[in-house]
Short mmCIF file of C-alpha atoms and ligand atoms in Angstrom, two decimals:
data_model
loop_
_atom_site.label_atom_id
_atom_site.label_comp_id
_atom_site.label_asym_id
_atom_site.label_seq_id
_atom_site.Cartn_x
_atom_site.Cartn_y
_atom_site.Cartn_z
CA UNK R 26 51.11 5.42 -29.53
CA UNK R 27 48.80 4.86 -26.59
CA UNK R 28 50.46 4.76 -23.29
CA UNK R 29 49.56 2.04 -20.82
CA UNK R 30 50.61 3.43 -17.47
CA UNK R 31 49.16 1.09 -14.99
CA UNK R 32 48.41 -2.63 -14.66
CA UNK R 33 47.63 -5.28 -12.18
CA UNK R 34 49.39 -8.64 -12.30
CA UNK R 35 49.93 -11.80 -10.25
CA UNK R 36 53.54 -12.80 -9.70
CA UNK R 37 54.71 -16.11 -8.35
CA UNK R 38 58.27 -17.24 -7.49
CA UNK R 39 59.22 -20.72 -8.20
CA UNK R 40 58.44 -23.68 -5.90
CA UNK R 41 61.42 -25.53 -4.57
CA UNK R 42 62.08 -28.97 -6.10
CA UNK R 43 61.40 -32.02 -3.80
CA UNK R 44 64.12 -34.08 -2.11
CA UNK R 45 64.11 -37.66 -3.14
CA UNK R 46 64.76 -41.16 -1.68
CA UNK R 47 67.40 -43.09 -3.61
CA UNK R 48 69.91 -45.78 -2.71
CA UNK R 49 73.39 -46.32 -3.89
CA UNK R 50 73.69 -49.32 -6.14
CA UNK R 51 77.18 -50.58 -5.86
CA UNK R 52 78.44 -53.82 -7.29
CA UNK R 53 79.05 -56.62 -4.81
CA UNK R 54 77.37 -54.66 -2.01
CA UNK R 55 73.93 -55.70 -0.92
CA UNK R 56 72.98 -52.40 0.89
CA UNK R 57 74.22 -49.20 -0.58
CA UNK R 58 73.68 -46.10 1.54
CA UNK R 59 71.11 -43.39 1.03
CA UNK R 60 71.94 -41.18 -2.01
CA UNK R 61 68.78 -39.06 -2.64
CA UNK R 62 69.71 -35.46 -3.43
CA UNK R 63 68.02 -32.22 -2.31
CA UNK R 64 65.67 -30.33 -4.63
CA UNK R 65 66.80 -27.06 -6.24
CA UNK R 66 65.62 -23.68 -5.18
CA UNK R 67 62.71 -22.11 -7.03
CA UNK R 68 63.49 -19.02 -9.15
CA UNK R 69 63.19 -15.55 -7.53
CA UNK R 70 61.11 -12.75 -9.12
CA UNK R 71 62.85 -9.43 -9.75
CA UNK R 72 61.81 -6.27 -11.50
CA UNK R 73 64.44 -4.36 -13.56
CA UNK R 74 64.43 -0.80 -14.82
CA UNK R 75 64.70 -0.08 -18.50
CA UNK R 76 64.49 3.11 -20.44
CA UNK R 77 61.29 2.58 -22.36
CA UNK R 78 58.25 4.47 -21.37
CA UNK R 79 55.99 2.44 -23.67
CA UNK R 80 57.01 -0.93 -22.29
CA UNK R 81 53.87 -1.84 -20.35
CA UNK R 82 52.02 -2.20 -23.68
CA UNK R 83 54.18 -5.31 -24.21
CA UNK R 84 52.43 -6.98 -21.23
CA UNK R 85 48.94 -6.06 -22.27
CA UNK R 86 47.77 -9.64 -22.42
CA UNK R 87 49.85 -11.06 -19.56
CA UNK R 88 48.27 -11.31 -16.18
CA UNK R 89 50.51 -13.81 -14.50
CA UNK R 90 54.32 -13.87 -14.19
CA UNK R 91 55.77 -17.15 -12.94
CA UNK R 92 59.46 -17.86 -12.21
CA UNK R 93 60.71 -21.36 -12.88
CA UNK R 94 60.30 -24.14 -10.33
CA UNK R 95 63.25 -25.94 -8.83
CA UNK R 96 64.03 -29.43 -10.07
CA UNK R 97 63.70 -32.45 -7.83
CA UNK R 98 66.85 -33.99 -6.54
CA UNK R 99 68.22 -37.13 -8.19
CA UNK R 100 70.11 -40.30 -7.34
CA UNK R 101 73.82 -40.40 -6.61
CA UNK R 102 73.48 -37.39 -4.33
CA UNK R 103 72.53 -35.21 -7.30
CA UNK R 104 71.02 -31.85 -6.36
CA UNK R 105 68.20 -30.61 -8.43
CA UNK R 106 68.86 -27.50 -10.52
CA UNK R 107 67.66 -24.16 -9.23
CA UNK R 108 64.74 -22.60 -11.13
CA UNK R 109 65.80 -19.68 -13.33
CA UNK R 110 65.18 -16.28 -11.73
CA UNK R 111 62.54 -14.12 -13.51
CA UNK R 112 63.47 -10.52 -14.36
CA UNK R 113 60.43 -8.50 -15.36
CA UNK R 114 61.54 -5.35 -17.26
CA UNK R 115 59.55 -2.27 -16.38
CA UNK R 116 60.02 1.41 -17.36
CA UNK R 117 62.10 3.61 -15.20
CA UNK R 118 59.56 5.56 -13.01
CA UNK R 119 57.60 2.39 -12.12
CA UNK R 120 56.11 2.20 -8.73
CA UNK R 121 55.21 -1.36 -7.84
CA UNK R 122 53.05 -2.13 -4.83
CA UNK R 123 52.62 -5.58 -3.29
CA UNK R 124 48.90 -5.65 -2.62
CA UNK R 125 49.17 -8.08 0.25
CA UNK R 126 51.97 -6.57 2.24
CA UNK R 127 51.56 -2.99 0.94
CA UNK R 128 55.25 -2.75 0.39
CA UNK R 129 56.19 -0.25 -2.30
CA UNK R 130 59.14 -0.51 -4.71
CA UNK R 131 60.40 2.16 -7.04
CA UNK R 132 62.52 1.80 -10.05
CA UNK R 133 64.53 4.98 -10.54
CA UNK R 134 67.53 3.94 -12.58
CA UNK R 135 68.26 2.01 -15.69
CA UNK R 136 69.55 -1.48 -14.89
CA UNK R 137 68.28 -1.31 -11.25
CA UNK R 138 67.15 -4.71 -10.00
CA UNK R 139 64.83 -5.25 -7.05
CA UNK R 140 63.91 -8.59 -5.57
CA UNK R 141 60.15 -8.92 -5.06
CA UNK R 142 59.49 -12.53 -4.35
CA UNK R 143 61.84 -15.32 -3.17
CA UNK R 144 61.82 -18.69 -4.64
CA UNK R 145 61.02 -21.62 -2.23
CA UNK R 146 63.86 -23.69 -0.90
CA UNK R 147 64.39 -27.19 -2.28
CA UNK R 148 63.38 -30.13 -0.12
CA UNK R 149 65.91 -32.48 1.41
CA UNK R 150 66.78 -35.95 -0.08
CA UNK R 151 67.21 -39.01 2.11
CA UNK R 152 70.96 -38.70 2.11
CA UNK R 153 70.53 -35.66 4.35
CA UNK R 154 68.95 -37.73 7.06
CA UNK R 155 71.77 -40.35 7.27
CA UNK R 156 73.27 -40.54 10.78
CA UNK R 157 75.18 -42.95 12.96
CA UNK R 158 71.90 -44.28 14.24
CA UNK R 159 70.01 -44.32 10.99
CA UNK R 160 72.04 -45.72 8.08
CA UNK R 161 68.91 -46.18 5.95
CA UNK R 162 66.72 -43.16 6.23
CA UNK R 163 63.52 -43.13 4.20
CA UNK R 164 62.74 -39.62 5.04
CA UNK R 165 62.63 -36.75 2.50
CA UNK R 166 60.93 -33.36 2.46
CA UNK R 167 59.00 -31.50 -0.23
CA UNK R 168 60.17 -28.26 -1.75
CA UNK R 169 58.74 -25.10 -0.28
CA UNK R 170 56.33 -22.84 -2.09
CA UNK R 171 57.78 -19.59 -3.37
CA UNK R 172 56.31 -16.23 -2.53
CA UNK R 173 53.37 -14.98 -4.51
CA UNK R 174 51.18 -11.99 -4.50
CA UNK R 175 49.13 -9.51 -6.65
CA UNK R 176 51.01 -6.41 -7.57
CA UNK R 177 49.92 -3.05 -8.83
CA UNK R 178 52.28 -1.32 -11.20
CA UNK R 179 52.07 2.37 -11.99
CA UNK R 180 54.41 4.33 -14.10
CA UNK R 181 55.30 7.86 -13.28
CA UNK R 182 56.77 8.97 -16.53
CA UNK R 183 60.08 10.71 -16.09
CA UNK R 184 59.89 13.60 -18.49
CA UNK R 185 62.14 16.54 -18.14
CA UNK R 186 59.48 19.16 -19.00
CA UNK R 187 55.76 18.82 -19.07
CA UNK R 188 53.15 20.92 -20.80
CA UNK R 189 50.29 22.07 -18.72
CA UNK R 190 47.27 24.21 -19.60
CA UNK R 191 43.58 24.37 -20.28
CA UNK R 192 42.14 21.99 -22.93
CA UNK R 193 42.78 23.30 -26.49
CA UNK R 194 45.72 25.44 -25.50
CA UNK R 195 47.75 23.75 -28.17
CA UNK R 196 49.85 21.38 -26.02
CA UNK R 197 49.67 18.33 -28.25
CA UNK R 198 50.32 20.40 -31.41
CA UNK R 199 53.45 21.68 -29.73
CA UNK R 200 54.54 18.23 -28.77
CA UNK R 201 54.13 17.26 -32.42
CA UNK R 202 56.03 20.32 -33.65
CA UNK R 203 59.00 19.86 -31.25
CA UNK R 204 59.27 16.16 -31.42
CA UNK R 205 58.27 13.32 -33.66
CA UNK R 206 55.50 12.16 -31.36
CA UNK R 207 52.69 12.53 -33.93
CA UNK R 208 49.83 12.56 -31.43
CA UNK R 209 46.20 13.46 -31.99
CA UNK R 210 45.23 17.12 -32.19
CA UNK R 211 41.76 18.39 -32.34
CA UNK R 212 39.72 21.57 -32.33
CA UNK R 213 37.77 20.52 -29.35
CA UNK R 214 38.45 20.03 -25.63
CA UNK R 215 39.98 16.92 -24.23
CA UNK R 216 41.53 15.56 -27.37
CA UNK R 217 44.28 14.16 -25.27
CA UNK R 218 42.95 11.38 -23.01
CA UNK R 219 46.25 9.83 -21.99
CA UNK R 220 49.67 11.40 -21.44
CA UNK R 221 51.95 11.48 -24.53
CA UNK R 222 55.71 11.62 -24.63
CA UNK R 223 58.09 12.91 -27.24
CA UNK R 224 61.78 13.08 -27.57
CA UNK R 225 63.26 16.48 -28.43
CA UNK R 226 66.99 15.96 -29.11
CA UNK R 227 67.32 13.51 -26.15
CA UNK R 228 65.06 15.49 -23.85
CA UNK R 229 61.77 13.85 -22.96
CA UNK R 230 58.75 16.18 -23.09
CA UNK R 231 55.32 15.18 -21.73
CA UNK R 232 51.95 16.40 -23.00
CA UNK R 233 49.07 15.68 -20.55
CA UNK R 234 45.37 16.04 -20.88
CA UNK R 235 43.95 19.64 -20.43
CA UNK R 236 43.11 20.80 -16.87
CA UNK R 237 39.97 22.66 -16.11
CA UNK R 238 38.67 24.40 -12.97
CA UNK R 239 37.63 21.72 -10.55
CA UNK R 240 40.06 19.12 -12.07
CA UNK R 241 41.51 18.47 -8.67
CA UNK R 242 38.07 17.46 -7.52
CA UNK R 243 37.62 15.14 -10.47
CA UNK R 244 36.08 17.46 -13.11
CA UNK R 245 36.93 16.91 -16.72
CA UNK R 246 39.45 14.14 -16.94
CA UNK R 247 40.52 14.91 -13.32
CA UNK R 248 44.13 15.38 -12.32
CA UNK R 249 45.39 11.84 -12.14
CA UNK R 250 47.64 12.61 -15.08
CA UNK R 251 49.45 15.24 -13.12
CA UNK R 252 51.49 12.56 -11.42
CA UNK R 253 53.38 12.13 -14.69
CA UNK R 254 54.84 15.57 -14.33
CA UNK R 255 55.57 15.27 -10.64
CA UNK R 256 59.13 14.46 -11.40
CA UNK R 257 59.82 16.84 -14.26
CA UNK R 258 62.30 19.60 -13.81
CA UNK R 259 60.15 22.09 -15.46
CA UNK R 260 56.54 22.98 -16.28
CA UNK R 261 55.70 24.70 -19.54
CA UNK R 262 52.48 26.49 -18.97
CA UNK R 263 50.67 26.91 -22.29
CA UNK R 264 48.12 29.65 -22.59
CA UNK R 265 46.41 30.42 -25.90
CA UNK R 266 46.13 33.97 -27.09
CA UNK R 267 42.45 33.11 -27.84
CA UNK R 268 41.89 33.81 -24.12
CA UNK R 269 40.88 37.38 -23.30
CA UNK R 270 41.89 37.16 -19.70
CA UNK R 271 45.17 35.42 -19.74
CA UNK R 272 45.87 35.99 -16.03
CA UNK R 273 42.72 34.22 -14.84
CA UNK R 274 43.31 31.28 -17.11
CA UNK R 275 46.81 31.02 -15.60
CA UNK R 276 45.34 31.14 -12.09
CA UNK R 277 42.84 28.45 -12.76
CA UNK R 278 45.42 25.99 -13.92
CA UNK R 279 47.93 26.91 -11.13
CA UNK R 280 45.10 26.36 -8.52
CA UNK R 281 44.48 22.88 -9.87
CA UNK R 282 47.99 21.75 -9.94
CA UNK R 283 48.86 23.18 -6.53
CA UNK R 284 45.85 21.58 -4.89
CA UNK R 285 46.93 18.27 -6.50
CA UNK R 286 50.36 18.67 -4.90
CA UNK R 287 51.73 21.71 -3.12
CA UNK R 288 55.28 20.69 -4.17
CA UNK R 289 54.34 21.78 -7.74
CA UNK R 290 54.92 25.28 -6.45
CA UNK R 291 58.62 24.64 -6.30
CA UNK R 292 59.05 23.58 -9.86
CA UNK R 293 60.46 25.96 -12.36
CA UNK R 294 57.73 27.19 -14.77
CA UNK R 295 58.03 28.96 -18.00
CA UNK R 296 55.06 30.77 -19.58
CA UNK R 297 54.31 29.98 -23.23
CA UNK R 298 51.80 32.06 -24.98
CA UNK R 299 50.53 29.83 -27.87
CA UNK R 300 48.87 30.44 -31.17
CA UNK R 301 50.68 33.70 -31.68
CA UNK R 302 49.72 33.67 -35.40
CA UNK R 303 46.14 34.60 -34.35
CA UNK R 304 47.31 38.23 -33.88
CA UNK R 305 49.06 40.62 -36.09
CA UNK R 306 52.59 41.44 -34.92
CA UNK R 307 51.42 44.86 -33.69
CA UNK R 308 48.48 43.35 -31.77
CA UNK R 309 50.86 40.87 -30.36
CA UNK R 310 53.20 43.46 -29.12
CA UNK R 311 50.37 45.32 -27.49
CA UNK R 312 49.10 42.23 -25.71
CA UNK R 313 52.58 41.27 -24.62
CA UNK R 314 53.08 44.63 -22.95
CA UNK R 315 50.04 43.88 -20.83
CA UNK R 316 50.99 40.25 -20.25
CA UNK R 317 54.44 41.15 -18.98
CA UNK R 318 52.80 43.18 -16.21
CA UNK R 319 51.14 40.19 -14.63
CA UNK R 320 52.33 40.20 -11.10
CA UNK R 321 52.75 36.50 -10.64
CA UNK R 322 55.01 36.38 -13.61
CA UNK R 323 57.74 38.61 -12.30
CA UNK R 324 61.12 36.99 -13.02
CA UNK R 325 59.57 34.22 -15.19
CA UNK R 326 60.54 33.59 -18.74
CA UNK R 327 57.70 34.36 -21.14
CA UNK R 328 57.82 33.09 -24.70
CA UNK R 329 55.40 33.15 -27.63
CA UNK R 330 55.03 30.42 -30.13
CA UNK R 331 52.87 29.34 -33.12
CA UNK R 332 53.15 25.97 -34.65
CA UNK R 333 52.86 27.65 -37.99
CA UNK R 334 55.91 29.89 -37.33
CA UNK R 335 59.09 27.88 -37.73
CA UNK R 336 61.19 30.67 -36.31
CA UNK R 337 59.22 30.72 -33.06
CA UNK R 338 59.48 26.90 -32.82
CA UNK R 339 63.23 27.06 -33.38
CA UNK R 340 63.62 29.70 -30.72
CA UNK R 341 61.57 27.65 -28.22
CA UNK R 342 63.60 24.54 -29.02
CA UNK R 343 66.90 26.31 -28.41
CA UNK R 344 65.59 27.87 -25.19
CA UNK R 345 64.44 24.53 -23.80
CA UNK R 346 67.53 22.68 -24.70
CA UNK R 347 69.57 25.26 -22.90
CA UNK R 348 67.31 25.24 -19.81
CA UNK R 349 67.25 21.46 -19.66
CA UNK R 350 71.00 20.93 -19.75
N1 GTP D 408 46.15 29.09 -35.12
C1 GTP D 408 46.74 28.15 -34.36
N2 GTP D 408 46.06 27.05 -33.92
C2 GTP D 408 46.68 26.14 -33.21
C3 GTP D 408 47.99 26.25 -32.85
N3 GTP D 408 48.41 25.20 -32.13
C4 GTP D 408 47.37 24.44 -32.01
N4 GTP D 408 46.31 24.93 -32.76
C5 GTP D 408 44.90 24.32 -32.86
O1 GTP D 408 44.31 24.37 -31.57
C6 GTP D 408 43.40 23.19 -31.44
C7 GTP D 408 43.83 22.43 -30.17
O2 GTP D 408 45.06 21.93 -30.27
P1 GTP D 408 45.67 20.72 -29.40
O3 GTP D 408 47.07 20.67 -29.69
O4 GTP D 408 44.80 19.50 -29.61
O5 GTP D 408 45.39 21.24 -27.89
P2 GTP D 408 45.62 20.64 -26.52
O6 GTP D 408 46.10 21.64 -25.62
O7 GTP D 408 46.47 19.39 -26.67
O8 GTP D 408 44.18 20.18 -26.13
P3 GTP D 408 43.60 18.98 -25.13
O9 GTP D 408 44.35 17.76 -25.48
O10 GTP D 408 42.19 18.97 -25.34
O11 GTP D 408 43.98 19.47 -23.77
C8 GTP D 408 43.66 22.44 -32.69
O12 GTP D 408 42.54 22.76 -33.52
C9 GTP D 408 44.91 22.92 -33.28
O13 GTP D 408 44.95 22.83 -34.67
C10 GTP D 408 48.76 27.43 -33.34
O14 GTP D 408 49.95 27.66 -33.04
N5 GTP D 408 48.03 28.33 -34.09
MG1 MG D 409 46.08 17.54 -26.34
#
């Protein structure tokens, strides 16, 4: 499923209902007093966090969100009903920017509600203007406009672990093997154009497009996608055995993610050597001996996997579940 992770919309809170001019009609009384009620308040606009990373797709064809307007007042001092508040559901991890005020709101929790725009107050009916000196006021006021603005919505997926690596490292194949994601896999670079998510026994894993040297300067698909793994607990750095110089591949990708955000350095990283079926077991052992000597990898967990080797997939699953607890 394609993931829509940003959109721009216009939101408008409800206008307040107008106040009205009405008079009491009482039997046997020529002049009843003023009885025009106030208008109701317009509906507010809220955003609300829900656990559904694919939610923005639901709004694909919606560009305007409008809360209900307040009703006008009525006779017999009747106040108009308030407009219903509008709750726009957005995935947890949404960052919403008011383009006029530049205010930024973040939805971090399920069920969290944030007020973005206030509905306009209702106008006043003529009853409100009654006084000892004015028994028959004709005044009334109109309801006020509610707030409105353009908003930019961006979703930072909250996955627990994210696959990083060069194009073709086997990231999407792994996501498919470990979850039911069923995303596109291809024998060429940049098969993945948008981040994918999968659910592995209740843990969300993210597969992002491949990174190449210069990605942080916009090469390839750039690094925009890295923001999706900004909040993950763990990076799973995938390097295919097809690469002769595994260490330099590692360094290339690390350079790119660290120049994107130096905080990436602090994330736990595990090394995953992929496509282990491309070697015989003896060759693999030889290469691992060398790999384990890589200086930057001291103290790191190093695993090997092949999507064609169920045993290696099971080991990886167990390892990740234990780590992510
Ligand atoms: N032999 C072997 N081939 C694999 C394995 N995993 C993936 N491949 C192949 O490697 C190629 C790339 O796989 P993808 O999963 O699309 O790689 P990716 O890292 O997601 O690539 P990008 O989306 O371009 O970044 C495909 O032809 C896969 O069939 C594996 O364990 N063993
Ligand atoms: Mg891919």
